[in-house]
PDB file of C-alpha atoms in Angstrom:
ATOM      1  CA  MET A 212      12.274  37.815 -21.917  1.00  0.00           C
ATOM      2  CA  LYS A 213       8.905  36.757 -20.628  1.00  0.00           C
ATOM      3  CA  MET A 214       8.455  34.570 -24.076  1.00  0.00           C
ATOM      4  CA  ARG A 215      11.616  33.253 -23.879  1.00  0.00           C
ATOM      5  CA  TYR A 216      10.619  31.730 -20.436  1.00  0.00           C
ATOM      6  CA  LEU A 217       7.158  30.934 -21.886  1.00  0.00           C
ATOM      7  CA  LEU A 218       8.578  29.283 -24.575  1.00  0.00           C
ATOM      8  CA  LEU A 219      11.234  27.346 -22.457  1.00  0.00           C
ATOM      9  CA  ALA A 220       8.231  26.002 -20.329  1.00  0.00           C
ATOM     10  CA  VAL A 221       6.274  24.530 -23.587  1.00  0.00           C
ATOM     11  CA  LEU A 222       9.298  22.780 -24.483  1.00  0.00           C
ATOM     12  CA  ALA A 223      10.019  21.480 -21.543  1.00  0.00           C
ATOM     13  CA  LEU A 224       6.122  20.296 -21.322  1.00  0.00           C
ATOM     14  CA  VAL A 225       6.048  18.753 -24.685  1.00  0.00           C
ATOM     15  CA  SER A 226       9.696  16.897 -23.715  1.00  0.00           C
ATOM     16  CA  GLN A 227       7.612  15.346 -20.574  1.00  0.00           C
ATOM     17  CA  MET A 228       5.249  14.201 -22.895  1.00  0.00           C
ATOM     18  CA  VAL A 229       7.231  12.628 -25.784  1.00  0.00           C
ATOM     19  CA  SER A 230       9.199  11.049 -22.657  1.00  0.00           C
ATOM     20  CA  ALA A 231       6.158   9.218 -20.754  1.00  0.00           C
ATOM     21  CA  GLU A 232       4.732   7.579 -24.034  1.00  0.00           C
ATOM     22  CA  VAL A 233       2.517   5.086 -22.988  1.00  0.00           C
ATOM     23  CA  LYS A 234       3.244   1.741 -23.964  1.00  0.00           C
ATOM     24  CA  VAL A 235       0.298  -1.103 -25.576  1.00  0.00           C
ATOM     25  CA  LEU A 236       1.059  -4.005 -24.773  1.00  0.00           C
ATOM     26  CA  GLU A 237      -0.322  -7.618 -25.292  1.00  0.00           C
ATOM     27  CA  TRP A 238      -0.896 -10.005 -22.503  1.00  0.00           C
ATOM     28  CA  GLU A 239       1.876 -12.129 -23.856  1.00  0.00           C
ATOM     29  CA  ASP A 240       4.496  -8.968 -23.074  1.00  0.00           C
ATOM     30  CA  LEU A 241       3.581  -9.829 -19.051  1.00  0.00           C
ATOM     31  CA  ILE A 242       4.789 -13.229 -19.345  1.00  0.00           C
ATOM     32  CA  PRO A 243       8.503 -13.446 -19.354  1.00  0.00           C
ATOM     33  CA  ALA A 244      10.185 -15.143 -22.514  1.00  0.00           C
ATOM     34  CA  GLU A 245      11.381 -18.166 -20.788  1.00  0.00           C
ATOM     35  CA  GLU A 246       7.962 -18.737 -19.638  1.00  0.00           C
ATOM     36  CA  ARG A 247       6.354 -18.371 -23.118  1.00  0.00           C
ATOM     37  CA  ASP A 248       9.121 -20.301 -24.550  1.00  0.00           C
ATOM     38  CA  ASN A 249       8.057 -23.120 -21.517  1.00  0.00           C
ATOM     39  CA  PRO A 250       4.669 -22.752 -21.150  1.00  0.00           C
ATOM     40  CA  LEU A 251       3.601 -23.709 -17.333  1.00  0.00           C
ATOM     41  CA  PRO A 252       1.610 -26.870 -17.121  1.00  0.00           C
ATOM     42  CA  PRO A 253      -2.271 -26.064 -15.851  1.00  0.00           C
ATOM     43  CA  PRO A 254      -3.155 -26.837 -12.303  1.00  0.00           C
ATOM     44  CA  SER A 255      -2.923 -30.698 -11.530  1.00  0.00           C
ATOM     45  CA  ASN A 256      -6.308 -30.506  -9.758  1.00  0.00           C
ATOM     46  CA  ALA A 257      -8.136 -27.728 -12.408  1.00  0.00           C
ATOM     47  CA  ILE A 258     -11.759 -29.341 -12.876  1.00  0.00           C
ATOM     48  CA  HIS A 259     -14.384 -27.420 -15.227  1.00  0.00           C
ATOM     49  CA  PRO A 260     -17.361 -26.593 -12.978  1.00  0.00           C
ATOM     50  CA  MET A 261     -19.568 -28.095 -15.161  1.00  0.00           C
ATOM     51  CA  PHE A 262     -17.987 -31.673 -14.810  1.00  0.00           C
ATOM     52  CA  ALA A 263     -17.443 -30.790 -11.008  1.00  0.00           C
ATOM     53  CA  ASP A 264     -19.694 -33.208  -8.511  1.00  0.00           C
ATOM     54  CA  GLU A 265     -21.236 -30.487  -6.870  1.00  0.00           C
ATOM     55  CA  SER A 266     -20.759 -32.135  -3.310  1.00  0.00           C
ATOM     56  CA  VAL A 267     -17.400 -31.164  -3.719  1.00  0.00           C
ATOM     57  CA  PRO A 268     -16.398 -28.099  -3.635  1.00  0.00           C
ATOM     58  CA  ILE A 269     -13.734 -27.386  -6.099  1.00  0.00           C
ATOM     59  CA  ASP A 270     -10.216 -25.639  -5.153  1.00  0.00           C
ATOM     60  CA  TRP A 271      -8.827 -24.248  -7.699  1.00  0.00           C
ATOM     61  CA  VAL A 272      -4.732 -24.158  -7.544  1.00  0.00           C
ATOM     62  CA  GLN A 273      -3.263 -21.114  -9.056  1.00  0.00           C
ATOM     63  CA  THR A 274      -0.013 -21.585 -10.795  1.00  0.00           C
ATOM     64  CA  TYR A 275       2.370 -18.389 -10.260  1.00  0.00           C
ATOM     65  CA  GLY A 276       3.961 -16.976 -13.187  1.00  0.00           C
ATOM     66  CA  LYS A 277       7.364 -15.072 -13.258  1.00  0.00           C
ATOM     67  CA  VAL A 278       6.642 -11.355 -13.965  1.00  0.00           C
ATOM     68  CA  VAL A 279       8.574  -9.495 -16.511  1.00  0.00           C
ATOM     69  CA  GLU A 280      10.408  -6.488 -14.129  1.00  0.00           C
ATOM     70  CA  ALA A 281      11.467  -4.284 -17.129  1.00  0.00           C
ATOM     71  CA  LEU A 282       7.503  -3.349 -17.169  1.00  0.00           C
ATOM     72  CA  ASN A 283       8.188  -2.241 -13.025  1.00  0.00           C
ATOM     73  CA  GLY A 284       6.968   1.550 -13.570  1.00  0.00           C
ATOM     74  CA  LYS A 285       6.106   2.055 -17.102  1.00  0.00           C
ATOM     75  CA  GLU A 286       3.261   3.678 -17.995  1.00  0.00           C
ATOM     76  CA  VAL A 287       0.878   1.045 -19.971  1.00  0.00           C
ATOM     77  CA  ARG A 288      -2.007   0.518 -22.033  1.00  0.00           C
ATOM     78  CA  LEU A 289      -3.663  -3.111 -21.922  1.00  0.00           C
ATOM     79  CA  ALA A 290      -6.918  -4.601 -23.198  1.00  0.00           C
ATOM     80  CA  GLY A 291      -8.784  -6.988 -21.292  1.00  0.00           C
ATOM     81  CA  PHE A 292     -12.031  -8.393 -18.944  1.00  0.00           C
ATOM     82  CA  VAL A 293     -12.892  -6.922 -15.749  1.00  0.00           C
ATOM     83  CA  VAL A 294     -13.360  -8.694 -13.081  1.00  0.00           C
ATOM     84  CA  PRO A 295     -14.874  -6.418  -9.848  1.00  0.00           C
ATOM     85  CA  LEU A 296     -13.830  -6.519  -6.509  1.00  0.00           C
ATOM     86  CA  GLU A 297     -14.585  -2.744  -4.907  1.00  0.00           C
ATOM     87  CA  GLY A 298     -16.953   0.054  -6.451  1.00  0.00           C
ATOM     88  CA  ASP A 299     -21.347   1.078  -5.822  1.00  0.00           C
ATOM     89  CA  GLU A 300     -23.863   1.030  -8.022  1.00  0.00           C
ATOM     90  CA  ASN A 301     -22.412   3.264 -10.864  1.00  0.00           C
ATOM     91  CA  ARG A 302     -18.806   3.058 -10.752  1.00  0.00           C
ATOM     92  CA  VAL A 303     -15.752  -0.037 -10.635  1.00  0.00           C
ATOM     93  CA  THR A 304     -13.413   1.713  -8.246  1.00  0.00           C
ATOM     94  CA  GLU A 305     -11.224  -1.693  -7.767  1.00  0.00           C
ATOM     95  CA  PHE A 306     -10.965  -4.926 -10.241  1.00  0.00           C
ATOM     96  CA  LEU A 307      -9.139  -7.204 -11.603  1.00  0.00           C
ATOM     97  CA  LEU A 308      -8.117  -7.055 -16.004  1.00  0.00           C
ATOM     98  CA  VAL A 309      -8.121 -10.538 -17.815  1.00  0.00           C
ATOM     99  CA  PRO A 310      -7.480 -11.703 -20.809  1.00  0.00           C
ATOM    100  CA  TYR A 311     -10.549 -13.693 -21.227  1.00  0.00           C
ATOM    101  CA  TYR A 312     -14.006 -13.417 -20.356  1.00  0.00           C
ATOM    102  CA  GLY A 313     -15.184 -15.002 -16.763  1.00  0.00           C
ATOM    103  CA  ALA A 314     -11.453 -15.326 -16.024  1.00  0.00           C
ATOM    104  CA  CYS A 315     -11.468 -15.958 -12.137  1.00  0.00           C
ATOM    105  CA  ILE A 316     -15.262 -16.590 -11.728  1.00  0.00           C
ATOM    106  CA  HIS A 317     -16.145 -19.744 -13.734  1.00  0.00           C
ATOM    107  CA  VAL A 318     -12.885 -21.154 -14.405  1.00  0.00           C
ATOM    108  CA  PRO A 319      -9.236 -21.901 -12.820  1.00  0.00           C
ATOM    109  CA  PRO A 320      -7.814 -18.399 -12.612  1.00  0.00           C
ATOM    110  CA  PRO A 321      -5.060 -18.023 -15.087  1.00  0.00           C
ATOM    111  CA  PRO A 322      -1.758 -17.984 -14.300  1.00  0.00           C
ATOM    112  CA  THR A 323      -0.646 -14.742 -11.673  1.00  0.00           C
ATOM    113  CA  ASN A 324       1.687 -12.904 -14.702  1.00  0.00           C
ATOM    114  CA  GLN A 325      -2.308 -13.164 -16.450  1.00  0.00           C
ATOM    115  CA  ILE A 326      -3.928 -11.012 -13.873  1.00  0.00           C
ATOM    116  CA  VAL A 327      -3.780  -7.310 -12.724  1.00  0.00           C
ATOM    117  CA  TYR A 328      -5.048  -5.483 -10.291  1.00  0.00           C
ATOM    118  CA  VAL A 329      -6.514  -2.144 -10.621  1.00  0.00           C
ATOM    119  CA  ASN A 330      -7.082   0.723  -8.737  1.00  0.00           C
ATOM    120  CA  TYR A 331      -9.074   3.402 -10.413  1.00  0.00           C
ATOM    121  CA  PRO A 332      -9.742   6.125  -8.347  1.00  0.00           C
ATOM    122  CA  GLU A 333     -12.252   7.848 -10.316  1.00  0.00           C
ATOM    123  CA  GLY A 334     -13.940   4.115 -11.697  1.00  0.00           C
ATOM    124  CA  LEU A 335     -15.158   2.512 -14.131  1.00  0.00           C
ATOM    125  CA  PRO A 336     -18.939   2.793 -15.556  1.00  0.00           C
ATOM    126  CA  GLN A 337     -20.913  -0.390 -14.060  1.00  0.00           C
ATOM    127  CA  ASP A 338     -22.631  -0.171 -17.566  1.00  0.00           C
ATOM    128  CA  ILE A 339     -19.372  -1.424 -19.358  1.00  0.00           C
ATOM    129  CA  VAL A 340     -17.809  -3.732 -16.684  1.00  0.00           C
ATOM    130  CA  TRP A 341     -19.178  -6.801 -18.947  1.00  0.00           C
ATOM    131  CA  ASP A 342     -17.479  -5.809 -21.867  1.00  0.00           C
ATOM    132  CA  ALA A 343     -13.894  -5.387 -22.835  1.00  0.00           C
ATOM    133  CA  VAL A 344     -11.584  -2.293 -22.031  1.00  0.00           C
ATOM    134  CA  TRP A 345      -8.851  -0.498 -22.363  1.00  0.00           C
ATOM    135  CA  VAL A 346      -6.878   0.507 -19.336  1.00  0.00           C
ATOM    136  CA  THR A 347      -4.228   3.272 -19.057  1.00  0.00           C
ATOM    137  CA  GLY A 348      -1.588   3.447 -16.057  1.00  0.00           C
ATOM    138  CA  THR A 349       1.486   2.900 -14.038  1.00  0.00           C
ATOM    139  CA  LEU A 350       1.917  -0.911 -13.854  1.00  0.00           C
ATOM    140  CA  ASN A 351       3.858  -2.174 -11.304  1.00  0.00           C
ATOM    141  CA  ALA A 352       5.871  -5.784 -11.260  1.00  0.00           C
ATOM    142  CA  VAL A 353       4.510  -6.642  -7.566  1.00  0.00           C
ATOM    143  CA  THR A 354       2.086  -9.274  -6.620  1.00  0.00           C
ATOM    144  CA  TYR A 355      -1.060  -8.726  -5.274  1.00  0.00           C
ATOM    145  CA  ASP A 356      -2.415 -11.417  -3.162  1.00  0.00           C
ATOM    146  CA  MET A 357      -6.461 -11.809  -1.898  1.00  0.00           C
ATOM    147  CA  GLU A 358      -7.424 -14.135  -0.056  1.00  0.00           C
ATOM    148  CA  THR A 359      -8.157 -17.044  -2.839  1.00  0.00           C
ATOM    149  CA  PHE A 360      -5.953 -15.892  -5.799  1.00  0.00           C
ATOM    150  CA  ALA A 361      -2.969 -13.279  -6.335  1.00  0.00           C
ATOM    151  CA  ALA A 362      -2.211 -11.165  -9.118  1.00  0.00           C
ATOM    152  CA  GLY A 363       1.477 -10.549 -10.868  1.00  0.00           C
ATOM    153  CA  TYR A 364       0.866  -7.177 -11.240  1.00  0.00           C
ATOM    154  CA  SER A 365      -0.854  -4.146  -9.883  1.00  0.00           C
ATOM    155  CA  MET A 366      -1.772  -0.427 -11.675  1.00  0.00           C
ATOM    156  CA  LYS A 367      -2.708   2.560 -10.733  1.00  0.00           C
ATOM    157  CA  ALA A 368      -5.053   3.920 -13.803  1.00  0.00           C
ATOM    158  CA  THR A 369      -5.183   7.007 -15.012  1.00  0.00           C
ATOM    159  CA  LEU A 370      -8.071   6.373 -18.076  1.00  0.00           C
ATOM    160  CA  ALA A 371     -10.092   2.984 -18.534  1.00  0.00           C
ATOM    161  CA  ASN A 372     -12.883   2.901 -21.625  1.00  0.00           C
ATOM    162  CA  PRO A 373     -14.604   0.835 -23.600  1.00  0.00           C
ATOM    163  CA  TYR A 374     -11.963  -1.245 -26.107  1.00  0.00           C
ATOM    164  CA  ASP A 375     -11.785  -0.499 -29.658  1.00  0.00           C
ATOM    165  CA  GLU A 376      -9.823  -1.985 -32.175  1.00  0.00           C
ATOM    166  CA  GLY A 377      -8.303   1.451 -33.274  1.00  0.00           C
TER     167      GLY A 377
END
């Protein structure tokens, strides 16, 4: 009888693991189909810092893109680059995940649907934040507003590791 309960428990666990399959996303998956077909125009005052007059502060205007509501609450894996927000000298516990190196720092920020705010309590080691990373966790299609820009998605990460193409 005990063996039967054990077998049922194992089957239930396997069933949960199969149903909680992680979906690997590409950045374009975060953009609704109608926006992919009709891309958002770049901000009208987007001037690359290299060409800006240093005496005039750059005031970037971020484009607000729509999110894909069907991704809300899904377990996903997404590769990108880290823009650190919170942490210490060893680990980064809050960061933005962006599609290309330098986004939000040296150029106008990408549209909101191309930025993911990530909370990762375990922390990402500081020595890998300058390289591409894979981040896995629960994605929420909820805008995360900051002082100077916004992220169209947020994620509670369960795993973050260096990018590999495998």
